[in-house]
Short mmCIF file of C-alpha atoms and ligand atoms in Angstrom, two decimals:
data_model
loop_
_atom_site.label_atom_id
_atom_site.label_comp_id
_atom_site.label_asym_id
_atom_site.label_seq_id
_atom_site.Cartn_x
_atom_site.Cartn_y
_atom_site.Cartn_z
CA MET R 457 -14.31 18.18 10.23
CA ARG R 458 -15.69 21.75 7.82
CA TYR R 459 -18.18 24.22 9.82
CA SER R 460 -20.06 27.20 8.47
CA LEU R 461 -19.15 30.22 11.43
CA THR R 462 -21.78 32.94 10.23
CA PHE R 463 -21.29 35.77 11.86
CA ALA R 464 -23.27 39.78 11.88
CA LEU R 465 -20.44 42.30 11.10
CA PRO R 466 -19.92 45.73 11.98
CA ASP R 467 -20.06 47.11 8.31
CA THR R 468 -16.20 48.99 9.34
CA PRO R 469 -12.65 47.96 7.70
CA GLY R 470 -11.17 45.30 9.83
CA GLN R 471 -14.09 42.89 11.22
CA LEU R 472 -13.15 40.29 8.88
CA LEU R 473 -9.54 40.11 9.86
CA ARG R 474 -10.51 39.73 13.37
CA VAL R 475 -12.83 36.86 13.43
CA LEU R 476 -10.95 35.64 11.47
CA GLU R 477 -8.03 35.05 13.81
CA PRO R 478 -9.20 33.05 16.35
CA ILE R 479 -10.39 30.86 13.72
CA ALA R 480 -6.45 29.90 12.57
CA LYS R 481 -5.12 30.11 15.43
CA MET R 482 -7.14 27.24 16.69
CA GLY R 483 -5.52 25.72 12.99
CA GLY R 484 -8.84 26.06 11.00
CA ASN R 485 -8.16 26.25 7.52
CA ILE R 486 -10.21 28.94 5.88
CA VAL R 487 -12.18 26.95 3.10
CA SER R 488 -14.18 30.11 1.75
CA ILE R 489 -15.47 32.71 2.39
CA ILE R 490 -18.92 34.33 2.06
CA HIS R 491 -19.89 38.21 2.28
CA ASP R 492 -23.51 39.81 2.16
CA ARG R 493 -22.44 42.66 0.45
CA ASP R 494 -26.10 43.50 -1.65
CA ARG R 495 -27.57 44.77 1.72
CA VAL R 496 -25.82 48.70 1.37
CA GLY R 497 -26.70 50.99 3.99
CA ASP R 498 -27.05 47.88 6.34
CA VAL R 499 -25.20 48.24 9.29
CA TYR R 500 -23.69 45.16 9.89
CA VAL R 501 -23.21 42.66 7.50
CA PRO R 502 -24.03 38.47 7.21
CA VAL R 503 -20.33 36.87 6.33
CA SER R 504 -20.23 33.27 6.23
CA VAL R 505 -17.00 31.79 6.48
CA VAL R 506 -16.74 28.24 5.92
CA ALA R 507 -13.21 26.66 7.81
CA GLU R 508 -11.85 23.03 8.13
CA PHE R 509 -10.09 21.65 11.70
CA PRO R 510 -8.09 19.27 12.03
CA ASP R 511 -10.32 18.58 15.76
CA THR R 512 -13.92 18.46 16.21
CA LEU R 513 -13.58 20.20 20.01
CA LEU R 514 -11.26 23.40 18.60
CA ILE R 515 -14.12 24.48 16.69
CA SER R 516 -16.19 25.50 20.52
CA ALA R 517 -12.35 26.75 21.82
CA VAL R 518 -13.15 28.78 18.53
CA LEU R 519 -16.57 29.91 19.40
CA ASP R 520 -15.36 30.62 23.45
CA GLU R 521 -12.94 32.74 21.60
CA LEU R 522 -15.00 35.03 19.51
CA ARG R 523 -18.36 35.29 21.70
CA LYS R 524 -15.55 36.93 24.50
CA MET R 525 -13.92 39.45 22.32
CA GLY R 526 -17.61 40.44 21.55
CA ALA R 527 -18.44 38.42 18.19
CA GLU R 528 -22.13 38.40 16.63
CA VAL R 529 -22.09 34.86 15.43
CA LEU R 530 -25.86 33.78 13.60
CA GLU R 531 -25.06 30.49 13.31
CA VAL R 532 -22.78 27.25 13.27
CA LYS R 533 -23.33 24.63 10.63
CA GLU R 534 -20.76 21.43 10.30
CA VAL R 535 -20.58 21.76 6.23
CA PHE R 536 -20.95 17.57 5.22
CA ARG R 537 -19.10 17.38 2.05
CA LYS R 538 -20.90 15.10 -0.64
CA SER R 539 -18.71 12.18 -1.80
CA SER R 540 -20.12 9.96 -5.00
CA LEU R 541 -19.72 6.17 -4.79
CA THR R 542 -20.11 3.45 -7.81
CA VAL R 543 -21.10 0.72 -7.29
CA MET R 544 -22.00 -2.47 -9.31
CA ILE R 545 -24.69 -6.06 -8.00
CA ILE R 546 -24.58 -9.09 -9.42
CA GLY R 547 -27.96 -10.78 -9.11
CA ASP R 548 -31.15 -12.74 -9.83
CA ALA R 549 -33.49 -10.29 -9.78
CA SER R 550 -35.46 -8.06 -11.63
CA ILE R 551 -35.37 -4.53 -12.16
CA SER R 552 -38.19 -3.63 -9.87
CA GLU R 553 -36.40 -5.65 -7.39
CA PHE R 554 -33.56 -4.43 -7.44
CA PHE R 555 -35.77 -0.73 -7.32
CA ASP R 556 -37.27 -2.12 -4.02
CA TYR R 557 -33.63 -2.63 -2.33
CA LEU R 558 -32.19 0.47 -3.27
CA ASP R 559 -34.96 2.39 -2.72
CA THR R 560 -33.75 3.53 1.49
CA LEU R 561 -30.24 4.03 -0.37
CA SER R 562 -29.29 7.46 -1.48
CA VAL R 563 -28.97 6.53 -4.83
CA SER R 564 -27.98 9.49 -7.42
CA ARG R 565 -27.93 6.85 -10.57
CA MET R 566 -28.59 3.46 -12.00
CA GLU R 567 -27.84 2.12 -14.50
CA VAL R 568 -28.92 -1.95 -15.50
CA SER R 569 -27.57 -3.82 -17.75
CA GLY R 570 -29.63 -6.43 -20.65
CA SER R 571 -29.49 -9.84 -19.63
CA SER R 572 -28.55 -12.79 -21.64
CA SER R 573 -28.63 -15.37 -18.66
CA LYS R 574 -30.53 -15.26 -15.56
CA GLN R 575 -28.00 -13.16 -13.68
CA ARG R 576 -28.51 -9.17 -13.99
CA CYS R 577 -25.70 -6.40 -13.61
CA VAL R 578 -27.01 -3.54 -12.02
CA LYS R 579 -24.00 0.17 -11.69
CA VAL R 580 -25.61 2.07 -8.76
CA ASP R 581 -23.72 5.91 -8.68
CA LEU R 582 -24.88 6.44 -4.39
CA GLU R 583 -24.59 10.09 -2.56
CA ALA R 584 -23.62 10.11 0.81
CA SER R 585 -21.51 12.09 3.28
CA GLU R 586 -18.34 10.91 3.80
CA ARG R 587 -18.54 9.42 6.97
CA GLU R 588 -21.40 7.52 5.98
CA VAL R 589 -20.13 5.84 3.35
CA GLY R 590 -18.19 3.46 5.45
CA ASN R 591 -22.05 3.06 6.87
CA LEU R 592 -23.60 3.00 3.69
CA LEU R 593 -21.54 0.37 2.21
CA LYS R 594 -21.83 -2.08 4.45
CA ARG R 595 -25.60 -1.97 4.09
CA LEU R 596 -25.07 -2.37 0.19
CA GLU R 597 -23.28 -5.36 2.05
CA GLU R 598 -25.42 -7.15 4.21
CA MET R 599 -28.28 -6.68 1.44
CA CYS R 600 -26.44 -7.94 -0.96
CA ASP R 601 -25.28 -11.16 1.11
CA SER R 602 -28.93 -11.57 2.05
CA HIS R 603 -30.29 -12.20 -1.41
CA GLY R 604 -27.22 -13.89 -2.41
CA PHE R 605 -25.47 -10.89 -5.51
CA THR R 606 -22.04 -10.18 -5.99
CA LEU R 607 -21.13 -6.29 -4.33
CA LEU R 608 -19.03 -4.57 -6.45
CA LYS R 609 -16.70 -2.32 -4.03
CA PRO R 610 -14.90 0.44 -6.15
CA ILE R 611 -10.99 0.37 -4.37
CA LEU R 612 -11.36 4.03 -3.58
CA MET N 1234 27.78 -22.97 2.12
CA ASP N 1235 26.19 -25.97 1.42
CA VAL N 1236 22.62 -25.87 -0.08
CA ALA N 1237 19.20 -28.36 -1.08
CA ILE N 1238 16.90 -27.55 -3.23
CA VAL N 1239 13.28 -30.28 -1.54
CA GLY N 1240 10.57 -29.82 -4.58
CA TYR N 1241 12.19 -29.96 -8.23
CA GLY N 1242 9.54 -29.14 -10.24
CA PHE N 1243 9.16 -26.75 -12.84
CA LEU N 1244 11.15 -23.92 -10.62
CA GLY N 1245 13.14 -26.90 -9.13
CA ARG N 1246 14.89 -26.94 -12.86
CA ASN N 1247 14.61 -23.56 -13.96
CA LEU N 1248 16.07 -22.13 -10.83
CA LEU N 1249 19.52 -24.75 -11.10
CA THR N 1250 19.51 -23.71 -14.98
CA SER N 1251 19.83 -20.46 -13.28
CA VAL N 1252 22.14 -21.11 -10.80
CA ALA N 1253 24.38 -22.41 -13.09
CA GLU N 1254 24.21 -19.64 -15.37
CA LYS N 1255 24.81 -17.41 -12.44
CA TRP N 1256 27.66 -19.58 -10.71
CA GLY N 1257 30.32 -16.68 -10.90
CA THR N 1258 28.06 -14.02 -9.24
CA ILE N 1259 27.31 -16.29 -6.89
CA LYS N 1260 30.73 -17.96 -6.79
CA ALA N 1261 31.57 -14.81 -6.02
CA VAL N 1262 29.38 -13.71 -3.10
CA ASP N 1263 29.87 -17.52 -1.47
CA PRO N 1264 33.59 -19.02 -2.76
CA HIS N 1265 32.35 -22.34 -0.96
CA PHE N 1266 28.24 -22.65 -2.31
CA ARG N 1267 27.83 -26.29 -3.47
CA LEU N 1268 24.68 -27.63 -4.40
CA VAL N 1269 24.48 -30.97 -1.70
CA GLY N 1270 21.24 -31.40 -2.20
CA VAL N 1271 17.69 -31.75 -4.54
CA SER N 1272 14.34 -33.98 -4.35
CA ASN N 1273 11.67 -34.78 -5.20
CA SER N 1274 8.29 -37.10 -4.15
CA THR N 1275 10.60 -39.31 -5.50
CA GLY N 1276 13.24 -39.77 -3.69
CA TYR N 1277 17.19 -37.97 -3.63
CA ALA N 1278 20.08 -36.49 -5.53
CA PHE N 1279 23.21 -36.42 -2.81
CA SER N 1280 26.86 -35.61 -2.44
CA PRO N 1281 27.99 -34.20 -0.20
CA GLU N 1282 31.37 -33.02 -2.54
CA GLY N 1283 28.09 -31.42 -3.90
CA LEU N 1284 26.65 -32.30 -7.06
CA PRO N 1285 27.34 -31.46 -10.85
CA LEU N 1286 24.83 -28.92 -12.11
CA GLN N 1287 25.33 -29.52 -15.54
CA GLY N 1288 24.92 -33.68 -15.30
CA VAL N 1289 21.63 -33.08 -12.88
CA LEU N 1290 20.44 -31.30 -16.00
CA ASP N 1291 21.04 -33.14 -18.62
CA SER N 1292 20.00 -36.47 -16.65
CA GLY N 1293 16.90 -35.36 -18.42
CA GLY N 1294 14.21 -35.51 -14.66
CA LEU N 1295 15.93 -36.61 -10.87
CA ASP N 1296 14.85 -39.88 -11.49
CA HIS N 1297 17.61 -40.76 -14.08
CA TYR N 1298 20.18 -38.70 -12.92
CA SER N 1299 22.67 -42.12 -11.98
CA GLY N 1300 23.19 -40.57 -8.18
CA PHE N 1301 19.93 -40.63 -7.63
CA THR N 1302 18.13 -42.39 -4.29
CA LEU N 1303 14.55 -44.13 -5.41
CA GLY N 1304 12.71 -44.81 -2.22
CA GLY N 1305 14.56 -41.51 0.04
CA THR N 1306 12.41 -38.36 1.40
CA SER N 1307 12.95 -35.29 1.74
CA LEU N 1308 13.38 -35.81 5.36
CA GLU N 1309 16.50 -37.78 5.14
CA LEU N 1310 17.78 -36.26 2.89
CA LEU N 1311 17.65 -32.70 5.06
CA ASP N 1312 19.32 -34.95 8.10
CA LYS N 1313 21.80 -36.82 6.08
CA CYS N 1314 23.09 -34.01 4.65
CA SER N 1315 23.08 -30.91 6.99
CA PRO N 1316 22.86 -27.99 4.48
CA ASP N 1317 22.86 -24.39 5.22
CA LEU N 1318 20.72 -23.63 2.97
CA VAL N 1319 17.18 -25.73 2.16
CA VAL N 1320 14.94 -24.46 -1.02
CA GLU N 1321 11.66 -25.23 -0.33
CA LEU N 1322 10.31 -25.71 -3.43
CA THR N 1323 7.17 -27.90 -3.07
CA PRO N 1324 3.58 -27.67 -4.13
CA THR N 1325 1.44 -25.07 -2.27
CA ASN N 1326 -1.35 -26.80 -0.79
CA ILE N 1327 -3.76 -24.44 1.26
CA VAL N 1328 -5.46 -27.19 3.40
CA ASP N 1329 -2.44 -28.03 6.06
CA GLY N 1330 0.85 -26.32 4.02
CA GLU N 1331 1.89 -29.97 3.85
CA PRO N 1332 4.49 -31.60 3.15
CA GLY N 1333 6.42 -27.86 2.53
CA LEU N 1334 5.52 -27.03 6.29
CA THR N 1335 6.90 -30.12 8.21
CA HIS N 1336 9.69 -29.32 5.45
CA ILE N 1337 10.48 -25.66 7.00
CA GLN N 1338 9.89 -26.50 10.44
CA HIS N 1339 12.61 -29.53 9.88
CA SER N 1340 14.77 -26.43 8.62
CA LEU N 1341 14.61 -24.49 11.49
CA ARG N 1342 15.38 -26.49 13.08
CA MET N 1343 18.36 -28.32 12.32
CA GLY N 1344 19.38 -24.42 11.48
CA SER N 1345 19.66 -24.39 8.48
CA HIS N 1346 18.44 -21.38 6.66
CA VAL N 1347 14.92 -21.36 4.30
CA VAL N 1348 14.37 -19.79 0.83
CA THR N 1349 10.86 -20.65 -0.06
CA ALA N 1350 8.51 -20.15 -2.55
CA ASN N 1351 5.76 -22.10 -1.81
CA LYS N 1352 2.43 -20.30 0.08
CA GLY N 1353 1.20 -22.47 2.19
CA PRO N 1354 3.16 -23.00 4.97
CA LEU N 1355 3.88 -19.27 5.92
CA ALA N 1356 -0.29 -18.88 5.56
CA HIS N 1357 -0.80 -21.05 7.81
CA ALA N 1358 2.11 -20.70 10.37
CA TYR N 1359 3.74 -17.26 9.19
CA TRP N 1360 4.92 -16.34 13.23
CA GLU N 1361 5.52 -20.10 14.44
CA LEU N 1362 8.09 -20.13 11.46
CA ASN N 1363 8.98 -16.42 11.83
CA ALA N 1364 9.48 -17.43 15.51
CA GLU N 1365 11.32 -20.70 14.94
CA ALA N 1366 14.09 -19.36 12.53
CA GLN N 1367 14.28 -16.74 14.68
CA LYS N 1368 14.96 -19.42 17.66
CA HIS N 1369 17.23 -21.00 16.03
CA GLY N 1370 19.73 -18.07 14.42
CA VAL N 1371 18.27 -18.62 10.68
CA MET N 1372 16.93 -16.08 7.83
CA LEU N 1373 13.59 -17.65 6.37
CA LEU N 1374 12.72 -16.09 3.53
CA TYR N 1375 9.99 -16.50 0.89
CA GLU N 1376 10.46 -13.19 -1.92
CA ALA N 1377 8.07 -15.63 -4.17
CA THR N 1378 5.72 -16.84 -2.48
CA VAL N 1379 3.66 -13.62 -3.44
CA ALA N 1380 3.78 -11.15 -6.59
CA GLY N 1381 6.35 -14.56 -7.60
CA ALA N 1382 9.31 -11.73 -8.94
CA VAL N 1383 7.95 -8.71 -7.79
CA PRO N 1384 10.68 -8.10 -4.83
CA LEU N 1385 7.47 -6.44 -2.71
CA PHE N 1386 9.46 -7.82 0.27
CA SER N 1387 12.56 -7.06 0.11
CA PHE N 1388 11.79 -3.46 -0.91
CA VAL N 1389 9.98 -2.55 2.01
CA ARG N 1390 12.61 -4.54 4.07
CA GLU N 1391 14.99 -2.60 2.21
CA CYS N 1392 13.35 0.79 1.09
CA LEU N 1393 10.88 1.58 3.83
CA GLN N 1394 12.39 1.45 6.58
CA ALA N 1395 11.34 3.72 8.37
CA ASP N 1396 7.76 4.11 6.95
CA ARG N 1397 4.09 2.59 8.38
CA ILE N 1398 2.43 0.76 5.50
CA THR N 1399 -1.67 1.43 6.36
CA ARG N 1400 -3.32 -0.44 3.58
CA MET N 1401 -2.06 -2.65 0.34
CA LEU N 1402 -4.39 -3.46 -2.31
CA GLY N 1403 -2.63 -6.27 -4.63
CA ILE N 1404 -3.66 -8.09 -7.93
CA LEU N 1405 -2.14 -11.33 -6.83
CA ASN N 1406 -3.19 -14.39 -9.70
CA GLY N 1407 -2.57 -13.70 -12.93
CA THR N 1408 -5.01 -17.18 -13.42
CA THR N 1409 -7.56 -14.36 -12.99
CA ASN N 1410 -5.75 -11.46 -13.73
CA TYR N 1411 -5.73 -13.20 -17.25
CA ILE N 1412 -9.43 -14.23 -17.60
CA LEU N 1413 -10.83 -10.64 -16.54
CA THR N 1414 -7.99 -9.47 -19.18
CA ARG N 1415 -9.84 -11.30 -21.98
CA MET N 1416 -13.23 -10.31 -21.07
CA HIS N 1417 -12.40 -6.58 -20.94
CA PHE N 1418 -11.09 -6.60 -23.93
CA GLU N 1419 -12.46 -9.45 -26.29
CA GLU N 1420 -15.40 -8.74 -24.29
CA ILE N 1421 -16.08 -12.88 -24.23
CA GLY N 1422 -17.90 -14.25 -20.97
CA PHE N 1423 -16.54 -16.12 -18.00
CA GLU N 1424 -16.55 -19.67 -18.95
CA ALA N 1425 -15.07 -19.33 -22.19
CA ALA N 1426 -11.99 -16.93 -20.83
CA LEU N 1427 -11.80 -19.29 -18.41
CA LYS N 1428 -11.24 -22.51 -21.54
CA GLU N 1429 -8.94 -20.55 -22.81
CA ALA N 1430 -6.16 -19.72 -19.44
CA LYS N 1431 -7.10 -24.03 -19.11
CA GLU N 1432 -5.83 -24.11 -22.24
CA ARG N 1433 -2.80 -21.92 -21.80
CA GLY N 1434 -1.48 -24.20 -18.75
CA LEU N 1435 -2.98 -21.25 -16.76
CA THR N 1436 -4.45 -22.84 -14.35
CA GLU N 1437 -3.79 -25.15 -11.58
CA ARG N 1438 -5.18 -28.55 -11.31
CA ASP N 1439 -7.94 -27.41 -9.33
CA PRO N 1440 -9.08 -24.54 -10.71
CA SER N 1441 -11.47 -23.99 -8.39
CA ILE N 1442 -8.77 -22.76 -6.58
CA ASP N 1443 -7.68 -19.44 -8.80
CA ILE N 1444 -11.31 -19.05 -9.65
CA GLY N 1445 -12.46 -19.11 -5.40
CA GLY N 1446 -9.33 -16.59 -4.41
CA HIS N 1447 -8.13 -18.94 -1.81
CA ASP N 1448 -5.01 -18.79 -3.69
CA ALA N 1449 -5.24 -14.61 -3.24
CA ALA N 1450 -5.59 -14.74 0.05
CA CYS N 1451 -3.26 -17.18 0.85
CA LYS N 1452 -1.01 -14.40 -0.24
CA ALA N 1453 -3.25 -11.49 1.26
CA VAL N 1454 -1.96 -13.80 4.82
CA ILE N 1455 1.29 -13.05 4.19
CA LEU N 1456 1.01 -9.67 3.07
CA ALA N 1457 -0.95 -8.58 6.22
CA ASN N 1458 1.37 -10.77 8.34
CA ALA N 1459 4.40 -9.62 7.44
CA ILE N 1460 4.32 -6.05 5.86
CA MET N 1461 1.46 -4.95 8.47
CA GLY N 1462 2.23 -6.99 11.01
CA LYS N 1463 -1.31 -8.55 11.86
CA ARG N 1464 -1.87 -11.84 13.62
CA VAL N 1465 -4.25 -12.63 10.56
CA LYS N 1466 -4.81 -16.67 10.17
CA LEU N 1467 -6.82 -17.80 6.30
CA ARG N 1468 -9.74 -18.25 8.14
CA ASP N 1469 -9.60 -14.14 9.36
CA VAL N 1470 -9.93 -13.70 5.75
CA LYS N 1471 -13.33 -12.62 3.42
CA THR N 1472 -13.13 -14.10 -0.26
CA ARG N 1473 -15.05 -13.97 -2.76
CA GLY N 1474 -14.50 -15.40 -5.97
CA ILE N 1475 -14.90 -13.87 -9.91
CA GLU N 1476 -16.91 -16.67 -10.64
CA THR N 1477 -20.19 -14.67 -11.07
CA ILE N 1478 -19.09 -12.45 -12.71
CA THR N 1479 -20.56 -12.01 -15.91
CA ALA N 1480 -19.79 -9.94 -19.93
CA GLU N 1481 -21.95 -7.49 -19.27
CA ALA N 1482 -20.74 -6.60 -15.45
CA ILE N 1483 -17.49 -5.83 -17.65
CA ARG N 1484 -19.62 -3.79 -20.17
CA LEU N 1485 -21.27 -2.43 -17.79
CA ALA N 1486 -18.12 -1.05 -15.62
CA LYS N 1487 -16.26 -0.13 -18.81
CA ARG N 1488 -18.69 1.97 -20.04
CA SER N 1489 -18.39 4.78 -17.14
CA GLY N 1490 -14.00 3.90 -16.86
CA TYR N 1491 -13.59 0.71 -15.11
CA THR N 1492 -12.85 -2.36 -15.11
CA ILE N 1493 -13.38 -5.66 -12.96
CA LYS N 1494 -10.51 -7.22 -11.17
CA LEU N 1495 -10.27 -9.59 -8.32
CA VAL N 1496 -8.25 -7.52 -5.33
CA ALA N 1497 -6.58 -8.55 -2.47
CA THR N 1498 -7.30 -5.77 0.79
CA VAL N 1499 -5.24 -5.37 3.42
CA ALA N 1500 -5.77 -2.97 5.54
CA ASP N 1501 -8.57 -3.34 8.94
CA THR N 1502 -9.96 -6.23 7.73
CA VAL N 1503 -8.20 -8.91 5.09
CA GLU N 1504 -10.67 -9.21 2.10
CA VAL N 1505 -10.66 -10.57 -1.64
CA ALA N 1506 -12.96 -10.02 -4.31
CA PRO N 1507 -13.61 -9.04 -7.33
CA ARG N 1508 -13.39 -5.19 -7.47
CA LEU N 1509 -14.30 -2.19 -9.92
CA VAL N 1510 -10.81 -0.67 -10.46
CA PRO N 1511 -10.77 2.37 -12.99
CA VAL N 1512 -8.91 1.28 -15.79
CA ASN N 1513 -6.06 4.46 -14.78
CA HIS N 1514 -5.74 3.87 -11.63
CA PRO N 1515 -1.59 1.47 -11.16
CA LEU N 1516 -2.90 -1.13 -10.12
CA CYS N 1517 -5.10 -1.78 -12.99
CA VAL N 1518 -2.56 -4.37 -14.67
CA HIS N 1519 -3.78 -7.02 -16.93
CA GLY N 1520 -2.65 -10.97 -18.67
CA THR N 1521 -0.98 -12.80 -15.85
CA LEU N 1522 0.74 -9.79 -14.72
CA ASN N 1523 0.39 -9.18 -10.99
CA SER N 1524 0.49 -5.79 -9.19
CA VAL N 1525 1.27 -4.52 -5.49
CA TYR N 1526 -0.06 -1.05 -4.53
CA LEU N 1527 0.82 0.36 -0.87
CA GLU N 1528 0.10 3.57 1.18
CA SER N 1529 2.47 4.43 3.37
CA ASP N 1530 2.77 7.43 6.05
CA LEU N 1531 6.00 8.93 4.51
CA ALA N 1532 6.35 7.64 0.95
CA GLY N 1533 2.09 7.73 0.23
CA GLU N 1534 0.99 5.60 -2.89
CA LEU N 1535 3.76 3.26 -4.01
CA THR N 1536 2.83 0.63 -6.94
CA LEU N 1537 4.74 -2.20 -7.67
CA VAL N 1538 3.90 -4.85 -11.15
CA GLY N 1539 5.82 -7.41 -12.93
CA HIS N 1540 5.69 -11.76 -13.53
CA GLY N 1541 3.50 -13.52 -10.58
CA ALA N 1542 4.67 -16.97 -11.73
CA GLY N 1543 6.83 -18.19 -14.07
CA LYS N 1544 10.50 -18.76 -15.21
CA GLN N 1545 11.02 -14.84 -14.27
CA THR N 1546 9.97 -16.26 -10.50
CA VAL N 1547 13.59 -18.13 -9.87
CA SER N 1548 14.56 -13.58 -9.96
CA ALA N 1549 13.23 -14.09 -6.48
CA ILE N 1550 14.66 -16.68 -5.03
CA MET N 1551 18.32 -16.51 -6.75
CA ASN N 1552 17.49 -12.99 -4.48
CA ASP N 1553 16.52 -14.17 -1.11
CA ILE N 1554 19.90 -17.18 -1.92
CA ILE N 1555 22.14 -14.04 -2.50
CA THR N 1556 20.56 -12.51 0.40
CA VAL N 1557 21.32 -15.25 3.18
CA LEU N 1558 24.97 -15.99 1.46
CA LYS N 1559 25.51 -12.12 2.24
CA HIS N 1560 23.70 -12.44 5.31
CA THR N 1561 26.86 -15.04 6.50
CA SER N 1562 29.86 -14.04 5.00
CA HIS N 1563 28.99 -10.92 7.03
N1 NAP E 785 5.54 -22.09 -11.04
C1 NAP E 785 5.23 -20.97 -11.21
O1 NAP E 785 5.75 -19.67 -10.96
C2 NAP E 785 5.41 -21.07 -9.62
C3 NAP E 785 5.50 -19.20 -8.74
C4 NAP E 785 5.56 -19.11 -6.89
C5 NAP E 785 5.69 -19.53 -6.47
N2 NAP E 785 5.14 -21.06 -6.78
C6 NAP E 785 5.14 -22.17 -6.44
O2 NAP E 785 6.92 -22.44 -5.63
C7 NAP E 785 6.61 -23.92 -4.83
C8 NAP E 785 7.18 -24.66 -6.47
O3 NAP E 785 6.15 -24.40 -7.93
P1 NAP E 785 6.21 -25.82 -9.22
O4 NAP E 785 5.95 -25.06 -10.02
O5 NAP E 785 8.06 -25.97 -9.05
O6 NAP E 785 5.55 -26.96 -8.78
P2 NAP E 785 5.13 -28.01 -9.40
O7 NAP E 785 6.11 -28.10 -10.82
O8 NAP E 785 4.27 -28.97 -9.18
O9 NAP E 785 6.82 -28.92 -8.82
C9 NAP E 785 7.18 -29.14 -6.75
C10 NAP E 785 7.96 -30.40 -6.43
O10 NAP E 785 8.05 -31.06 -6.08
C11 NAP E 785 8.15 -32.09 -5.80
N3 NAP E 785 7.35 -32.62 -4.10
C12 NAP E 785 5.84 -33.06 -3.81
N4 NAP E 785 6.19 -33.61 -2.45
C13 NAP E 785 7.49 -33.62 -2.08
C14 NAP E 785 8.18 -34.70 -0.68
N5 NAP E 785 7.31 -34.59 -0.01
N6 NAP E 785 9.26 -34.04 -1.56
C15 NAP E 785 9.70 -33.39 -2.14
N7 NAP E 785 9.67 -33.44 -3.79
C16 NAP E 785 8.67 -32.92 -3.05
C17 NAP E 785 7.71 -32.98 -6.79
O11 NAP E 785 7.95 -34.10 -7.12
P3 NAP E 785 7.59 -34.99 -8.22
O12 NAP E 785 8.64 -34.09 -9.34
O13 NAP E 785 8.26 -36.11 -8.31
O14 NAP E 785 6.47 -34.80 -8.17
C18 NAP E 785 8.19 -31.77 -7.80
O15 NAP E 785 8.93 -31.79 -8.07
C19 NAP E 785 4.56 -24.26 -4.86
O16 NAP E 785 4.39 -24.33 -3.82
C20 NAP E 785 4.40 -23.28 -5.69
O17 NAP E 785 2.85 -22.86 -5.64
C21 NAP E 785 5.27 -21.41 -8.45
#
């Protein structure tokens, strides 16, 4: 699980290190740190830390710890990693029908082959968060099964 | 050890040729090795003292061998010679596994080790046959049933003893791989490629067994049970073939660095379907070659590639035979 934590840190040395400690202690792997130093003169500096945790439960333990030490956490949100997925569909349908069928899915790009037979073929690039990929493929499969299309999934 | 071969077709003949060629190697493992019986669908040859290999090979067909018993059945032969090892090489029947299933059951029950290339019986009764082998304290080896000459089961058995295999992908049918390869490189249509495969003698009498993915599904069942310990039957495999793959589809895939292959997947579920395979993926082999890609907890990803059919398959059968010989000589 990947989380982004935004802190308001006092602009004094050692503050960042202090809040990173409980994160590291709970097995969090720091992915990035964004330090908004443009706002010179402010007493507090906003800092966003993105960290990967092996388990969702650990993030609440980290937050408890941070609260105890008096760190001001402005925001916590889960970061969904997007992955792109290419599939192909072969079936007896027009281009506009394919567009309709794929309408509700997060299609980022679609390429349609010229067709010398009744069977048309489309290549579809989809975007989804990692945890949605399985669900997305299932929906595609159901759609293809119900229309008698051939779905070509990538081996991933 | 007394050995009988049941089924003397393409593999039976090639096996006998290799046994004759490798006689020294075999005798070094088991000085008492003898071939006591060979059968086909019309009868059998039997000699308790051992058949002359060259004599059988030179006869120009088992039926022409001087000691051939016309009308005798394979079960009769097995009862007559009570071999220590039976090599079962009759045709694959994906509907009910017969006659191989009965041959193998009969052999195991009489306490004979079994080596087979016939996937039908294993796809239908993998656990039942293994239980039978265990009950009678004999070995049942089937290296040639999946991916022909590729030593997959031996590899996992010997080299990945502490690993847990988490996913397997396989190109397990040479005929469909040949067709898809021709479509990819020559940009010809499915029908033209199928015709070529037929002309080259690569298809079964009923091509739908290959084209429809059923042959690959049988192999996927064996992999799922034997390597991943699942309890899967043929009916549990979602099977789709390559009949609907068009030249345009392959061209479109190719433009993005993919090709289309018939892939058997063994993971949480077992599935055979045409899939998009990146051309630079190790699984992506061409022509009649087979490949198996394994993911395991310790070794990570491993790929085995080789001839999925043809006389190279004899290598797998010979290795199984020698494994039995070594096992029993201890
Ligand atoms: N060929 C390959 O490259 C390959 C690769 C891997 C696995 N396999 C599997 O290995 C097995 C043998 O293949 P193959 O190519 O050698 O097949 P094949 O050429 O068709 O030979 C089959 C043999 O079995 C005999 N037979 C049929 N019914 C029989 C019965 N009831 N009792 C005794 N013999 C019987 C046939 O007798 P007749 O001669 O009288 O017809 C023939 O001799 C098949 O299950 C196949 O799927 C083959």
